[in-house]
PDB file of C-alpha atoms in Angstrom:
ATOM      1  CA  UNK A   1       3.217 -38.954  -0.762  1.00  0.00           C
ATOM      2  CA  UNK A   2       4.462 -35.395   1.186  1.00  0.00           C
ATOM      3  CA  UNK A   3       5.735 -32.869  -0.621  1.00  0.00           C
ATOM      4  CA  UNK A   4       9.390 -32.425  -1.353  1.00  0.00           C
ATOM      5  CA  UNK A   5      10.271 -28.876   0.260  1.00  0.00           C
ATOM      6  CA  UNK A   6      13.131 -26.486  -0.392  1.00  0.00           C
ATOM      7  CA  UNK A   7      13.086 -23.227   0.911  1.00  0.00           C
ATOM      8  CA  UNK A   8      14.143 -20.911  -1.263  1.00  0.00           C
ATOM      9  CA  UNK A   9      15.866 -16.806   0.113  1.00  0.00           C
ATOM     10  CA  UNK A  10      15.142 -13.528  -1.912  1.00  0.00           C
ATOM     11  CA  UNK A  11      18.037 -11.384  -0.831  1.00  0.00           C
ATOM     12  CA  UNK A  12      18.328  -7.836  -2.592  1.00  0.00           C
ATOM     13  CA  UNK A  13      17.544  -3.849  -1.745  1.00  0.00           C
ATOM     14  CA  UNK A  14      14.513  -2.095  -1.881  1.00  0.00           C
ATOM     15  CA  UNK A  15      12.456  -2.301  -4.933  1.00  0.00           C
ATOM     16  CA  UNK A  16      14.424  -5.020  -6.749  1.00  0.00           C
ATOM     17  CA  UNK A  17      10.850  -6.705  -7.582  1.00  0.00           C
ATOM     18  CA  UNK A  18      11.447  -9.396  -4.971  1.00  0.00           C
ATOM     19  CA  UNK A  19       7.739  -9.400  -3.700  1.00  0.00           C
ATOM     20  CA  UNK A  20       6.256  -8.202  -6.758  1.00  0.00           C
ATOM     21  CA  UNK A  21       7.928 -11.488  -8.218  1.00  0.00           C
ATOM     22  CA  UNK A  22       5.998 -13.571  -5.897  1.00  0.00           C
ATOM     23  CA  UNK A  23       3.016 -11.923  -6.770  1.00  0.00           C
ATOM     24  CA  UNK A  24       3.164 -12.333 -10.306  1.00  0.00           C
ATOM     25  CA  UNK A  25       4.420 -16.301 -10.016  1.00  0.00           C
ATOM     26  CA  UNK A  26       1.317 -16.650  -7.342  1.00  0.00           C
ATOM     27  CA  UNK A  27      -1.789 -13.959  -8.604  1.00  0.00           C
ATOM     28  CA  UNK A  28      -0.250 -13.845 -12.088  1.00  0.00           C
ATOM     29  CA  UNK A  29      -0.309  -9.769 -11.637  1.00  0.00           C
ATOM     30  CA  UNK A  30       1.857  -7.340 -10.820  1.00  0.00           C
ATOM     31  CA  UNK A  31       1.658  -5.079  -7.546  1.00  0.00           C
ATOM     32  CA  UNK A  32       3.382  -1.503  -8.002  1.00  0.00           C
ATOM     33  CA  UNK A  33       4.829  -0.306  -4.773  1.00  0.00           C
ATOM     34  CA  UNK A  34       2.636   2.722  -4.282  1.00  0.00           C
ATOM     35  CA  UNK A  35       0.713   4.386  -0.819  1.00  0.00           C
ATOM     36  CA  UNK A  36      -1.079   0.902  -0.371  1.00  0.00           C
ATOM     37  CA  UNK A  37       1.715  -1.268  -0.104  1.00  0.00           C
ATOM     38  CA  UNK A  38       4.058  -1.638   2.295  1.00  0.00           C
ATOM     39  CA  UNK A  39       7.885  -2.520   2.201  1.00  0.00           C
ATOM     40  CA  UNK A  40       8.329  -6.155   3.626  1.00  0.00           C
ATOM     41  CA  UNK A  41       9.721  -5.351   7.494  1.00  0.00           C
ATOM     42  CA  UNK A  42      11.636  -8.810   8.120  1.00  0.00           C
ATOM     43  CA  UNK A  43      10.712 -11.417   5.952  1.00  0.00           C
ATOM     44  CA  UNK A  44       7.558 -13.096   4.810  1.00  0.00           C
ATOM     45  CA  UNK A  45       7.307 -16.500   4.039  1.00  0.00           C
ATOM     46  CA  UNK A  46       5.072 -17.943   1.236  1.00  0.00           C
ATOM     47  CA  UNK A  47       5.041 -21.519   0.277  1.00  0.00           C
ATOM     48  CA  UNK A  48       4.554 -22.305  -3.538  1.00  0.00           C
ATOM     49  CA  UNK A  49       3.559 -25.984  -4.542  1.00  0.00           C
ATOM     50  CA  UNK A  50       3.554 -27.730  -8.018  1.00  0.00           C
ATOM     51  CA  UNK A  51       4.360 -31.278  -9.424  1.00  0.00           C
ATOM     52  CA  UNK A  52       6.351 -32.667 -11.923  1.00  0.00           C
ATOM     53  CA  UNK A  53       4.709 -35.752 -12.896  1.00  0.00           C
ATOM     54  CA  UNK A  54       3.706 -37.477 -10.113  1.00  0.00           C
ATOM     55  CA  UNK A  55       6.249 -35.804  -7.642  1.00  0.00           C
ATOM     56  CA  UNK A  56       5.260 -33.083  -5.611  1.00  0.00           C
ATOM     57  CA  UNK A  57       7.357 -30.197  -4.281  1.00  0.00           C
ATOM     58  CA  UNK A  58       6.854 -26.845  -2.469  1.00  0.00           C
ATOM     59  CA  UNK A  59       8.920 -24.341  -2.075  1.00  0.00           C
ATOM     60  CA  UNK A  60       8.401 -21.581   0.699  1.00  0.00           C
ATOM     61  CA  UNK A  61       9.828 -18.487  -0.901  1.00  0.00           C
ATOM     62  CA  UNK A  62      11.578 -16.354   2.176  1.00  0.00           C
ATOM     63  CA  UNK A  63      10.940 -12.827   0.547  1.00  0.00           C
ATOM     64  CA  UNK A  64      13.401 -11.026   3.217  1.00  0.00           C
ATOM     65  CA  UNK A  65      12.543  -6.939   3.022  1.00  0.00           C
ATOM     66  CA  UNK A  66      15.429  -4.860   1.535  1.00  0.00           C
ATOM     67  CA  UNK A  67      15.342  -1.681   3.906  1.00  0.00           C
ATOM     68  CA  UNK A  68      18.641  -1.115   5.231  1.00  0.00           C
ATOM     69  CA  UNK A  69      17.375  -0.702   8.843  1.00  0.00           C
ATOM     70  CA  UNK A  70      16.694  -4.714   8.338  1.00  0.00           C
ATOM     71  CA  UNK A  71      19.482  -5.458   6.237  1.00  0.00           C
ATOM     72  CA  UNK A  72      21.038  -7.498   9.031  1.00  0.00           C
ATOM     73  CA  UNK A  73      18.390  -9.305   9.764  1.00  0.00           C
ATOM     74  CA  UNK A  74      18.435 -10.881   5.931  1.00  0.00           C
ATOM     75  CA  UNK A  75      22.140 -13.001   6.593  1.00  0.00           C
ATOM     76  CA  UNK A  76      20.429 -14.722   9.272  1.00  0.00           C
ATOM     77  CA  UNK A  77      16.974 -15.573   7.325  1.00  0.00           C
ATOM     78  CA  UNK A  78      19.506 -17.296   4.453  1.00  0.00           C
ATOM     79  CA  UNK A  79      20.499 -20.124   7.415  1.00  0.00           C
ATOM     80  CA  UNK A  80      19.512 -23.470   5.834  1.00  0.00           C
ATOM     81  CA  UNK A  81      18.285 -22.075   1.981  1.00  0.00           C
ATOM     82  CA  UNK A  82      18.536 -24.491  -1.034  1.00  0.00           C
ATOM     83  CA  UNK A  83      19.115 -21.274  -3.271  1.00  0.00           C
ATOM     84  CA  UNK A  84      19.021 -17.800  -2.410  1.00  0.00           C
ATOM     85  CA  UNK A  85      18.253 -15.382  -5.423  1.00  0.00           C
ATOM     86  CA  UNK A  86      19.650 -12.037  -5.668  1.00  0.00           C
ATOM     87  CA  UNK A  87      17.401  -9.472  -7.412  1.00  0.00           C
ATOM     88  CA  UNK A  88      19.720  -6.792  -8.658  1.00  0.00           C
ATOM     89  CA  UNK A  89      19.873  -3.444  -8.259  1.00  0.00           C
ATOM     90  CA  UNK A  90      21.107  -0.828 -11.034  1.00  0.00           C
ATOM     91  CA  UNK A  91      23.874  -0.565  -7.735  1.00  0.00           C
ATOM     92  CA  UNK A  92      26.943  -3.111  -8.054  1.00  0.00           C
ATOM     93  CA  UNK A  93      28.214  -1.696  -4.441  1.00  0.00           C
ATOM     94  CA  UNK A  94      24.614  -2.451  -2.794  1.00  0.00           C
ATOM     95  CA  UNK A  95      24.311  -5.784  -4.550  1.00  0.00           C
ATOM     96  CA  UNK A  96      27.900  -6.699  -3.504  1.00  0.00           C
ATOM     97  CA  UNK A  97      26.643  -6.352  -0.042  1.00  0.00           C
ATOM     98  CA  UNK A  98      24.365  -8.286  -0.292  1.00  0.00           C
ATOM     99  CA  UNK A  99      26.246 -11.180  -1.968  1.00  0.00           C
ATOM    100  CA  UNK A 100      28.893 -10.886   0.847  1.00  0.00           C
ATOM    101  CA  UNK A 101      25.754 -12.283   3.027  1.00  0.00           C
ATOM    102  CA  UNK A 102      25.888 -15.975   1.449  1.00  0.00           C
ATOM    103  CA  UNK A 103      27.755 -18.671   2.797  1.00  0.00           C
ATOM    104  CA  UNK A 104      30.655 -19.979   0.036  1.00  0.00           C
ATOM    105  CA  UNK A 105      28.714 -23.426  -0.145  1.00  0.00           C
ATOM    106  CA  UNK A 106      25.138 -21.888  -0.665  1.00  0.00           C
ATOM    107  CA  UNK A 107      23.783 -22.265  -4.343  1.00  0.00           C
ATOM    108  CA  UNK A 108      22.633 -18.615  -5.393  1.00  0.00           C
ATOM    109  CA  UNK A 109      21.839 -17.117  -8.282  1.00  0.00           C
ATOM    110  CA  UNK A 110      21.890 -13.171  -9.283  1.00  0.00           C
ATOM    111  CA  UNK A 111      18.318 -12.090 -11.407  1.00  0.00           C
ATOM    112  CA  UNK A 112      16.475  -9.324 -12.307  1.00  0.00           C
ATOM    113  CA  UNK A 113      13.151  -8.058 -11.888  1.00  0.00           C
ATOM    114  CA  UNK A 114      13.259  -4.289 -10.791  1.00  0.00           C
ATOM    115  CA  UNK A 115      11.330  -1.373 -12.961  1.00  0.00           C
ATOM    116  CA  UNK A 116      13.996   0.107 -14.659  1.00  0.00           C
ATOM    117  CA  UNK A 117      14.552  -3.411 -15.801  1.00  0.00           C
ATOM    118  CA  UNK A 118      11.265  -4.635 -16.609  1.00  0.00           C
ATOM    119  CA  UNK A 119      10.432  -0.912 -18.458  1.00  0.00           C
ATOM    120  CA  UNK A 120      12.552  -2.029 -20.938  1.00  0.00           C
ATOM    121  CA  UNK A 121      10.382  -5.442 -21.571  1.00  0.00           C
ATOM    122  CA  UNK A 122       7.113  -5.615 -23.247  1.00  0.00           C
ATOM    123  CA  UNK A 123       4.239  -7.183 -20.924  1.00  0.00           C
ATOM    124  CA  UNK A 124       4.749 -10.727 -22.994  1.00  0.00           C
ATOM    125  CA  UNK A 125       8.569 -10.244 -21.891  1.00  0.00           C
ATOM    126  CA  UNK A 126       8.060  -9.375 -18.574  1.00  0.00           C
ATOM    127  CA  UNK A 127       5.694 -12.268 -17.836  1.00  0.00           C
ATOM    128  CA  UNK A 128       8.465 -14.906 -19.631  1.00  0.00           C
ATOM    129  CA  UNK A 129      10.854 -12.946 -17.081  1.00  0.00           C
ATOM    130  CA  UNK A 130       8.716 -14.290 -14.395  1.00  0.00           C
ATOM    131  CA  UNK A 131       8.934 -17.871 -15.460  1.00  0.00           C
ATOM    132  CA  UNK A 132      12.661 -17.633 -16.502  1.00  0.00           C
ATOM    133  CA  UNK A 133      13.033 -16.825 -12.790  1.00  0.00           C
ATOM    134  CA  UNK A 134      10.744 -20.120 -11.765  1.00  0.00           C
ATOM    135  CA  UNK A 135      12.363 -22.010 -14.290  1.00  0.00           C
ATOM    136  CA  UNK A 136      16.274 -21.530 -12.767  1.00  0.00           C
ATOM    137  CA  UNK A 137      14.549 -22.264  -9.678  1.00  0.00           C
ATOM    138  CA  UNK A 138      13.541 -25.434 -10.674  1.00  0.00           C
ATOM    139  CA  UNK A 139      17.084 -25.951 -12.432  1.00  0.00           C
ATOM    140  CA  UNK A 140      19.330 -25.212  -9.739  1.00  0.00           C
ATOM    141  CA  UNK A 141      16.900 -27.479  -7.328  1.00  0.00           C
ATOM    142  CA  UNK A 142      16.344 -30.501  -9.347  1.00  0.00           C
TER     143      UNK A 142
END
């Protein structure tokens, strides 16, 4: 049987922990943004696949980059998402922005995984912040 897919839009400014979410649900590490990583220019796509029972599902995570010089280009990348997740800022103005981008009728959901958020968590905490994330995934999709 094929795979149920959803695709699933992060939506959010610079270093909200969008991609370094991703890594952690996929590598089950962390990646600090430092000299050897680069901002996401555009989006990148990554599919993610598990199974609840006997059904499978994937979802392909659209990890759309936060720079404001690309900031347009995120309202069209959210065209035919299941849910769209907005990783907060510490910024309500920037965030706003970025909420104005979702259509009225597209499910969405506002979390947080940025590091002045995640300082405040021990490394148990910030891993259940990880799966908290999957788990309204799965919630709001199924």
């Amino acid at each position: 049987m094929q795979a149920q897919e959803f695709k699933v839009t992060l939506i959010g400014n610079t270093n909200t922990g969008k991609t370094a979410f991703l890594e952690k649900l996929l590598y089950g590490e962390e990646r600090r943004l430092g000299s050897n990583m680069t901002k996401t220019l555009g989006v990148d796509v990554t599919p993610f696949d598990y199974r609840i029972g006997e059904e499978r599902f994937r979802i392909n995570f659209w990890d759309c980059g936060g720079d404001e010089r690309f900031s347009g280009l995120g309202s069209g990348y959210i065209t035919g998402s299941d849910l769209i997740l907005l990783f907060g800022s510490n910024n309500n103005e920037e965030d706003n922005k970025y909420l104005s981008y979702i259509p009225g009728n597209t499910l969405h959901r506002k979390v947080y995984n940025n590091e002045n958020y995640l300082n405040r968590l021990s490394e148990e905490d910030r891993n259940l912040n990880v799966m908290n994330i999957l788990r309204e995934i799965r919630n709001a999709l199924h």
